[in-house]
CSV table of C-alpha atoms in Angstrom, one decimal:
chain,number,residue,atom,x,y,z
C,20,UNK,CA,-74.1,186.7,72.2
C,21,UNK,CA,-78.0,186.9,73.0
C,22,UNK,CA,-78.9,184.4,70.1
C,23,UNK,CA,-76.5,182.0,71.6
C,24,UNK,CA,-78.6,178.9,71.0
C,25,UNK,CA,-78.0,179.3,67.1
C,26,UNK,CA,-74.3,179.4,67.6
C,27,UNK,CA,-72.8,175.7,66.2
C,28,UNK,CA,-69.5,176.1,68.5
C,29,UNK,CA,-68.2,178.5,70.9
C,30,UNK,CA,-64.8,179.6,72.4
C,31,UNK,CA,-64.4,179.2,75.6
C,32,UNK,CA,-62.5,181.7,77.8
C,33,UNK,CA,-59.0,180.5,78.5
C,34,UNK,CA,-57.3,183.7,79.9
C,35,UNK,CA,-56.4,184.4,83.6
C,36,UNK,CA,-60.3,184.8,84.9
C,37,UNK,CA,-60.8,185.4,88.6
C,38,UNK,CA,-63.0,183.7,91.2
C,39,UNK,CA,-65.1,187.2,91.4
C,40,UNK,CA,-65.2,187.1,87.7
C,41,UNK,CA,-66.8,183.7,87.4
C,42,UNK,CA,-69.2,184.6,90.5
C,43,UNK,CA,-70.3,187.0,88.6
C,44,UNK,CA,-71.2,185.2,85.4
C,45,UNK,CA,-72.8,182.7,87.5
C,46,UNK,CA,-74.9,185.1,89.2
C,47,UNK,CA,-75.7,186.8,85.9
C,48,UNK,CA,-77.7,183.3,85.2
C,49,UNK,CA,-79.5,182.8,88.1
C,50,UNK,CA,-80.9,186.8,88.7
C,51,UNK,CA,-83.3,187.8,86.3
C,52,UNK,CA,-81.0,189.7,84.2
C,53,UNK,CA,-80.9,186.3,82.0
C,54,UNK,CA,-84.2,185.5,80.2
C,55,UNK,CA,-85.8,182.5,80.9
C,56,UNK,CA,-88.9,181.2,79.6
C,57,UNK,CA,-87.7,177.0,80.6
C,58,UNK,CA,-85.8,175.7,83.5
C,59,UNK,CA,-83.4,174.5,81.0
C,60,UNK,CA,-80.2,176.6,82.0
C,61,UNK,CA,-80.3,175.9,85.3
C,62,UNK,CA,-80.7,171.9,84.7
C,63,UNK,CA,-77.9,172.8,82.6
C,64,UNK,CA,-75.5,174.2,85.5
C,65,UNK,CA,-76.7,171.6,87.6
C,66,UNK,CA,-76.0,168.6,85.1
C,67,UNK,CA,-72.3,170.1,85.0
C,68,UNK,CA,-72.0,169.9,88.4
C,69,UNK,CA,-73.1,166.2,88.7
C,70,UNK,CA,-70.1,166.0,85.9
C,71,UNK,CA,-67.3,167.6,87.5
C,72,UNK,CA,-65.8,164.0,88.6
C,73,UNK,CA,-66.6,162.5,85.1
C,74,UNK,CA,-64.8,164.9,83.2
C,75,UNK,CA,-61.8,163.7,80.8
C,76,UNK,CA,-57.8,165.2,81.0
C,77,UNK,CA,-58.9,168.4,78.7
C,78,UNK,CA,-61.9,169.0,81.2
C,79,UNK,CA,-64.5,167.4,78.5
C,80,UNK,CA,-67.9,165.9,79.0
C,81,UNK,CA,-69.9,164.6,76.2
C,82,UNK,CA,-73.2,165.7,75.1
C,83,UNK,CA,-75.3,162.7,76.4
C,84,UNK,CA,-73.4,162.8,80.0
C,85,UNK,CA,-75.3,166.0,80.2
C,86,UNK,CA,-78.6,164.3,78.7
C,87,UNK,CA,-78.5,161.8,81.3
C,88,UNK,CA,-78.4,164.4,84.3
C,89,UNK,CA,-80.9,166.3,82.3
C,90,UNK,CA,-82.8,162.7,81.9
C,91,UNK,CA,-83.0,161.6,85.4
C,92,UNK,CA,-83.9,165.5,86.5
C,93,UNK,CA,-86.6,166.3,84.5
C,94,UNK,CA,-88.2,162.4,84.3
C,95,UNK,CA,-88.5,162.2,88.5
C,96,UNK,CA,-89.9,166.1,88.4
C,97,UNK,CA,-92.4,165.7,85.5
C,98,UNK,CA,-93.3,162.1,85.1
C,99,UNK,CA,-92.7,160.4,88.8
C,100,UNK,CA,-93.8,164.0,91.0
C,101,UNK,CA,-96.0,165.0,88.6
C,102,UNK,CA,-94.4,168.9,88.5
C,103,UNK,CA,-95.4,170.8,84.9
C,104,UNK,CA,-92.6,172.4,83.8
C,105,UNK,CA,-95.1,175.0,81.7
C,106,UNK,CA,-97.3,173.9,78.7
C,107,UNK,CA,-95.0,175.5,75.8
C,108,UNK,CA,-92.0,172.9,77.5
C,109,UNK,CA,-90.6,170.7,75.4
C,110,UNK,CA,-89.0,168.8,77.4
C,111,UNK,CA,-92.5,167.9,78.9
C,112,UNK,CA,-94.0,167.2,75.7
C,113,UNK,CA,-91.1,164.3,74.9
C,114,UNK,CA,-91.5,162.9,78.3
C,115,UNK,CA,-95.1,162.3,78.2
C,116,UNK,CA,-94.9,160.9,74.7
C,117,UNK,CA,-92.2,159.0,75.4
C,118,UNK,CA,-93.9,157.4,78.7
C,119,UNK,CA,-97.1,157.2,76.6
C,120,UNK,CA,-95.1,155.3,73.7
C,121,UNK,CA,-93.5,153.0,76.2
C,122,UNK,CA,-96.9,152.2,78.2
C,123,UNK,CA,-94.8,153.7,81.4
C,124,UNK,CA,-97.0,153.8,84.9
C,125,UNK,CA,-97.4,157.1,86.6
C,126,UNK,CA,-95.0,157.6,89.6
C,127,UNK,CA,-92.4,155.3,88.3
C,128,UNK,CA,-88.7,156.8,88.7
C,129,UNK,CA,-85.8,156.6,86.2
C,130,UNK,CA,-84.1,154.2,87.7
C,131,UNK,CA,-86.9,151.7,87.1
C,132,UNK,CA,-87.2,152.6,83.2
C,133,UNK,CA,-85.3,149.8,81.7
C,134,UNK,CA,-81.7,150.4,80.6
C,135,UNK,CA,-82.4,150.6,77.0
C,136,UNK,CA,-85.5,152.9,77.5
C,137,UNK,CA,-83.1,155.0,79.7
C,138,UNK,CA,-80.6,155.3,76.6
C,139,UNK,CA,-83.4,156.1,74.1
C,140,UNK,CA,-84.6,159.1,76.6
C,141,UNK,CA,-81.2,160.3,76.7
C,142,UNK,CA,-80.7,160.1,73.3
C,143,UNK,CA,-83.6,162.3,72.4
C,144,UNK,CA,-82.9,164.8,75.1
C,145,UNK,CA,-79.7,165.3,73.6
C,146,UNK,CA,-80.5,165.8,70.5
C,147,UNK,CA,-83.8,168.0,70.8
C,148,UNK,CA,-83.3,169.6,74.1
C,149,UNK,CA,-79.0,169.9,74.5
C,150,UNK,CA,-77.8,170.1,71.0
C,151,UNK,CA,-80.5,172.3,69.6
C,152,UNK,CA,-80.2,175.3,72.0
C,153,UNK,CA,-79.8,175.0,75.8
C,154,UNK,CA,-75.4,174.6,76.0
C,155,UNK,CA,-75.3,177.7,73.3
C,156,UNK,CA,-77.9,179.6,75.2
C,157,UNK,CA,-76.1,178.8,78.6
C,158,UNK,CA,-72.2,179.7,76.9
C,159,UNK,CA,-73.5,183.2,76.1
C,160,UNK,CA,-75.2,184.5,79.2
C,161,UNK,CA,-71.7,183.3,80.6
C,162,UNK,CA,-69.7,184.6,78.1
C,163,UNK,CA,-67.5,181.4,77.5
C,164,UNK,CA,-66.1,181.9,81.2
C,165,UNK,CA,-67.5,178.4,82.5
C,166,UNK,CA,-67.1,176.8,78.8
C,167,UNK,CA,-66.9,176.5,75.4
C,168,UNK,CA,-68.7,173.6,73.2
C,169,UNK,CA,-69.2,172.2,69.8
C,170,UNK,CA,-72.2,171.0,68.3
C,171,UNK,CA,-70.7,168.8,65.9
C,172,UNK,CA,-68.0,167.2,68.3
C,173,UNK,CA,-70.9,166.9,70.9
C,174,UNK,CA,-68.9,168.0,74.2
C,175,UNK,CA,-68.2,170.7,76.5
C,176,UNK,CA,-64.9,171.7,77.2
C,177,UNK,CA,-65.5,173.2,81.2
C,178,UNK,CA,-62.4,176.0,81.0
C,179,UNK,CA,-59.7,175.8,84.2
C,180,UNK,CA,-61.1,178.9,85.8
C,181,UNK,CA,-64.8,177.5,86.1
C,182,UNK,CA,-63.6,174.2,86.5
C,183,UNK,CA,-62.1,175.2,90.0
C,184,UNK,CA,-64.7,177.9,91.3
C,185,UNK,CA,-67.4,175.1,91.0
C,186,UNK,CA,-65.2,172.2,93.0
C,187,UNK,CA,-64.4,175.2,95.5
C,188,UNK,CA,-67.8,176.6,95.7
C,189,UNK,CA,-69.9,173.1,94.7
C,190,UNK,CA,-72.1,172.9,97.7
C,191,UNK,CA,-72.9,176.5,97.4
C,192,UNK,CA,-73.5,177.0,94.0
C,193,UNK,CA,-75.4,173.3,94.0
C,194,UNK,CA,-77.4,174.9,96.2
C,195,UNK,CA,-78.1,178.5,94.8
C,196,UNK,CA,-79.2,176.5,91.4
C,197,UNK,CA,-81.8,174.2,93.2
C,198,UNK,CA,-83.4,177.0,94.6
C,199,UNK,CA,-83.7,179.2,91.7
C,200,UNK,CA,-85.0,176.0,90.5
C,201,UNK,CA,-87.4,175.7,92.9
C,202,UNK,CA,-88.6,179.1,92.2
C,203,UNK,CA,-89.2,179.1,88.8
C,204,UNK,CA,-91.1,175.4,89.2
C,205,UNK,CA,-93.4,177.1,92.0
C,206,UNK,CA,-94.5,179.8,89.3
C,207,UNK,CA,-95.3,176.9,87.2
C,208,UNK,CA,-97.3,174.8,89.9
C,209,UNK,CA,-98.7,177.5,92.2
C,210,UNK,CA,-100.2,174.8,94.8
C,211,UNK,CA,-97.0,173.3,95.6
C,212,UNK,CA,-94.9,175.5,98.3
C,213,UNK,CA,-91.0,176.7,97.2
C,214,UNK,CA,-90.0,174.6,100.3
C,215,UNK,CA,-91.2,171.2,99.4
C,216,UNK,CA,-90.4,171.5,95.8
C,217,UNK,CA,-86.8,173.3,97.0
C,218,UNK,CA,-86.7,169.4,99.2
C,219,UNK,CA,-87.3,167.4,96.6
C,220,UNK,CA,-85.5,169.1,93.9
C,221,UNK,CA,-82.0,168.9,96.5
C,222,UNK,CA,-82.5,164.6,96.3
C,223,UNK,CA,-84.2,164.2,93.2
C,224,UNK,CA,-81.9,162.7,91.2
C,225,UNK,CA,-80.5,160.3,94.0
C,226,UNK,CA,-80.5,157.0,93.1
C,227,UNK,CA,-83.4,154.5,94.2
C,228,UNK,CA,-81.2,151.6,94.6
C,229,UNK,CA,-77.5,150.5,95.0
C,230,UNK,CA,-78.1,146.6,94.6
C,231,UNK,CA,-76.0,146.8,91.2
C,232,UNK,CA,-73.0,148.3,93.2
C,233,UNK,CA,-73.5,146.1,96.4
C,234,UNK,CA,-73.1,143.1,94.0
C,235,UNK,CA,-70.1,144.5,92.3
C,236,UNK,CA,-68.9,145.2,95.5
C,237,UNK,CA,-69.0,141.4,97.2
C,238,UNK,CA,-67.8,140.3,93.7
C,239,UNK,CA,-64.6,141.9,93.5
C,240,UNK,CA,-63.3,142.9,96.9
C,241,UNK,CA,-65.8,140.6,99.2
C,242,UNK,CA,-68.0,141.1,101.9
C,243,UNK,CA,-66.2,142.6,104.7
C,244,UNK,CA,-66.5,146.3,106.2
C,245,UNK,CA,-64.5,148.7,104.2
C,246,UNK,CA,-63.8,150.4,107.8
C,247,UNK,CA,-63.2,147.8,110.0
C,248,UNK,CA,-62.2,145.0,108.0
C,249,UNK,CA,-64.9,142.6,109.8
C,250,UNK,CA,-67.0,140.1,108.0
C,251,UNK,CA,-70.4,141.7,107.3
C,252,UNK,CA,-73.5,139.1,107.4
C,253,UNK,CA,-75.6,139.0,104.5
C,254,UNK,CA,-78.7,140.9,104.1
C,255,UNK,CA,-80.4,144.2,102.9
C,256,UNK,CA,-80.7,145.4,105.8
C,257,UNK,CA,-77.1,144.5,107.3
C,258,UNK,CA,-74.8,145.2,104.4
C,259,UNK,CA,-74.8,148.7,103.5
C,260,UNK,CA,-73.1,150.4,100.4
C,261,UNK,CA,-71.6,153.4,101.4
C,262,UNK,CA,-70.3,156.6,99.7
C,263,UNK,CA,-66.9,157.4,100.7
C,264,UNK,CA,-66.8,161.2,99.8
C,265,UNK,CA,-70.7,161.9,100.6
C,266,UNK,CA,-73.5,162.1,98.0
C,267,UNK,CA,-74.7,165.5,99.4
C,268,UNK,CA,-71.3,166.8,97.9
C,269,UNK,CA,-70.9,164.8,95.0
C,270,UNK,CA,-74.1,164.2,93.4
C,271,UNK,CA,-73.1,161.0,91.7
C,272,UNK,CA,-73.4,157.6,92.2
C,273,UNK,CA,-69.6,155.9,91.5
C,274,UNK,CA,-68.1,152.7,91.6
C,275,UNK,CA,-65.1,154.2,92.8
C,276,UNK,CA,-66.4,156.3,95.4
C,277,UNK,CA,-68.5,153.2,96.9
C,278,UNK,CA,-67.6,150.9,100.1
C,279,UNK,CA,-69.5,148.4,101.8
C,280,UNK,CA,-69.7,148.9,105.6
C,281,UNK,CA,-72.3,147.6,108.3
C,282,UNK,CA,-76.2,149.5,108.3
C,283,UNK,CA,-75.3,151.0,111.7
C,284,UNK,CA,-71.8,152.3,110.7
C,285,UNK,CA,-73.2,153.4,107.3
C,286,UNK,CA,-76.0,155.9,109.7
C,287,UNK,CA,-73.3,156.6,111.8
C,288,UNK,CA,-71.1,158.1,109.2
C,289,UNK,CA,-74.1,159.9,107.7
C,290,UNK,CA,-72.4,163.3,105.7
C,291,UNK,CA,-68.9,163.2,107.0
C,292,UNK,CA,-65.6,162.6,105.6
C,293,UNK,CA,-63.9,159.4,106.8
C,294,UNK,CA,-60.5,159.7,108.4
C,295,UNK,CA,-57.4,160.9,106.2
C,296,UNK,CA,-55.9,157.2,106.5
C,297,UNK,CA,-59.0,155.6,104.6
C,298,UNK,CA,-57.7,157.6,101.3
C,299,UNK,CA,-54.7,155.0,100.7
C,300,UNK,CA,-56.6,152.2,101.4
C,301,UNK,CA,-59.4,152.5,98.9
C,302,UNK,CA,-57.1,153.8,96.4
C,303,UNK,CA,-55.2,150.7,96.3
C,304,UNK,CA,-59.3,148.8,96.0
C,305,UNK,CA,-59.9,150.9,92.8
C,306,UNK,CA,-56.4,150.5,91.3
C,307,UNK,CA,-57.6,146.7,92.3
C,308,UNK,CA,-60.6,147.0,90.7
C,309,UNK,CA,-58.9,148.7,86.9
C,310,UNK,CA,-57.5,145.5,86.7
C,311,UNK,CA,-60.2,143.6,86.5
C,312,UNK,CA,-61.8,142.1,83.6
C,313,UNK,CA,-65.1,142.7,84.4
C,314,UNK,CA,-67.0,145.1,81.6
C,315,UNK,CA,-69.1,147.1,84.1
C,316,UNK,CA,-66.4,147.5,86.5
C,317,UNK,CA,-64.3,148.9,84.1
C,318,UNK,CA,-67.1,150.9,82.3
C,319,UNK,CA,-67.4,152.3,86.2
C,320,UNK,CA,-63.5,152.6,87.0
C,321,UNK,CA,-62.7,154.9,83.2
C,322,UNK,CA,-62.5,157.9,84.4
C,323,UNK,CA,-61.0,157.4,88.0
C,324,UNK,CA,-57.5,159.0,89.1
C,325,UNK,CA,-56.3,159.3,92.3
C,326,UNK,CA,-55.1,162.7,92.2
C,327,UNK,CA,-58.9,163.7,90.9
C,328,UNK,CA,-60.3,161.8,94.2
C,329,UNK,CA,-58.3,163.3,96.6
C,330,UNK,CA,-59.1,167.0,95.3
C,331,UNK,CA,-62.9,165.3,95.5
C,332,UNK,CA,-61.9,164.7,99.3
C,333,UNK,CA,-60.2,167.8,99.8
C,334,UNK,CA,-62.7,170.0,98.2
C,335,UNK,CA,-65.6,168.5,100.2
C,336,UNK,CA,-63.8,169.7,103.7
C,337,UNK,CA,-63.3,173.1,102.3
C,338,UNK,CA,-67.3,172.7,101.2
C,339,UNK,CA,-68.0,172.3,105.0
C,340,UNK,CA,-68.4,168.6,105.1
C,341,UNK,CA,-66.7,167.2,108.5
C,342,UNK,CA,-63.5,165.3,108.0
C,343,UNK,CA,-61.9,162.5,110.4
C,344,UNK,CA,-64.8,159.9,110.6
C,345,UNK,CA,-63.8,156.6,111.9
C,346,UNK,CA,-65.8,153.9,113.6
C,347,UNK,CA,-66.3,153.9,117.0
């Protein structure tokens, strides 16, 4: 399967695969066994990570889910830091077009292209960049362990086996893929050191701003601290939206996984795991907030289940992150 990027489908692995098995196939893409002339595969690996908690029953995410990881990535590297992914990319070539064509400033960040520029982007990295070769290229140097795909139906399907090796090892293999990143970018822009780009690279698709959630989050469940139940006074600086599960594990911004809690609290919690007790509570806010009317609430809520979230929670322990936070 070394011409993988002309395949139009491909099966995905479904039999009994073990964790050294998938390792190994993982490894395979990051070591310089696998030929790389773009950093495409390992925005690719990284793009299903960001996915894992936006995947459907059958372990499914679309085509343009994956564009929009790919989207915010390679926009904040190229356009907003300025990093050259190489002059033969062509991923470069549509970004600087595209900000040319839209009269875009230099430095400017995804999350401050308008919504319907962001969609066109995705759109167009999807269709040149995804569909055309980078998820067949990626399904053969791992020889349909992690996935299978089709072209026409425009999805992964993430087989059982990879889907629980990346939850279990998420931090670690998050972490293995932003560093062969980082290397393969420092090649490409030789005055930049590994360590700052490897920084960057870690945050760089963290989102500028939570307004939109804060909002969504006074709206429908009001204004008082998630943790403590205590009116919080408004103000930017006094009201902070918080991520339940932390973002350094998830890598994804989600209604569900969102709280509002005091600035001081919100520091104070930093990367740890709130106490076991705070599970049943905010379960019983997002089963709240499926109910409601509310087209960007529900848009946000889709894909939540319970059972997903508290593999999410449990997961992030076994990743290292420190579990029983409470307020002190």
């Amino acid at each position: 399967m070394s011409e993988g990027w002309k395949l139009k489908e491909g099966q995905a692995h479904y039999g009994v695969v073990s964790e050294d098995h998938v390792w190994t196939v993982i490894m395979k893409v990051l070591s310089p066994q696998s030929k790389k002339t773009t950093s495409y595969k390992f925005a690719l690996l990284r793009a299903i990570l960001e996915n894992l908690y936006k995947v459907n029953d059958k372990l499914e995410v679309n085509f343009i889910q994956l564009a929009e990881s790919f989207a915010k990535l390679y926009w904040n590297l190229v356009i907003r830091n300025g990093y050259s992914q190489g002059h033969q990319s062509q991923i470069e070539k549509e970004l600087i077009n595209f900000k040319i064509m839209y009269v875009i400033p230099d430095g400017v960040g995804f999350d401050s292209i308008p919504v319907d520029q962001q969609s066109i982007l995705m759109q167009t990295i999807e269709r040149k960049i995804l569909h055309k070769d980078v998820v067949g290229a990626l399904y053969a140097d791992t020889d349909g362990v992690l996935y299978g795909f089709s072209k026409k139906e425009r999805k992964i399907a993430i087989t059982s086996s990879g889907y629980e090796y990346l939850l279990k090892y998420q931090t670690t293999v998050f972490k293995l893929v932003n560093y062969e990143l980082a290397k393969f970018l420092q090649k490409k822009n030789p005055l930049v050191t590994q360590g700052i780009l490897l920084e960057e690279i870690e945050n760089i698709t963290q989102r500028e701003s939570l307004q939109q959630f804060q909002k969504l989050l006074v709206e429908h469940s009001g204004s008082n601290c998630f943790y403590t139940g205590k009116p919080l006074a408004a103000g930017k600086r006094i009201i902070a939206v918080d991520h339940f599960v932390p973002w350094s594990f998830v890598h994804s911004d989600e209604l569900w996984n969102f709280v509002l809690t005091s600035s001081t609290l919100n520091s104070s919690k930093g990367s740890k795991l709130p106490a076991e007790r705070y599970l049943q509570q905010l379960d019983e806010r997002n089963r709240h907030f499926m109910q409601i009317g509310d087209v960007y609430v529900k848009q946000y809520m889709e894909k939540y289940e319970f059972k997903k979230f508290n593999k999410l929670y449990e997961y992030a322990e076994l990743n290292g992150f420190e579990k029983g936070w409470t307020p002190a």
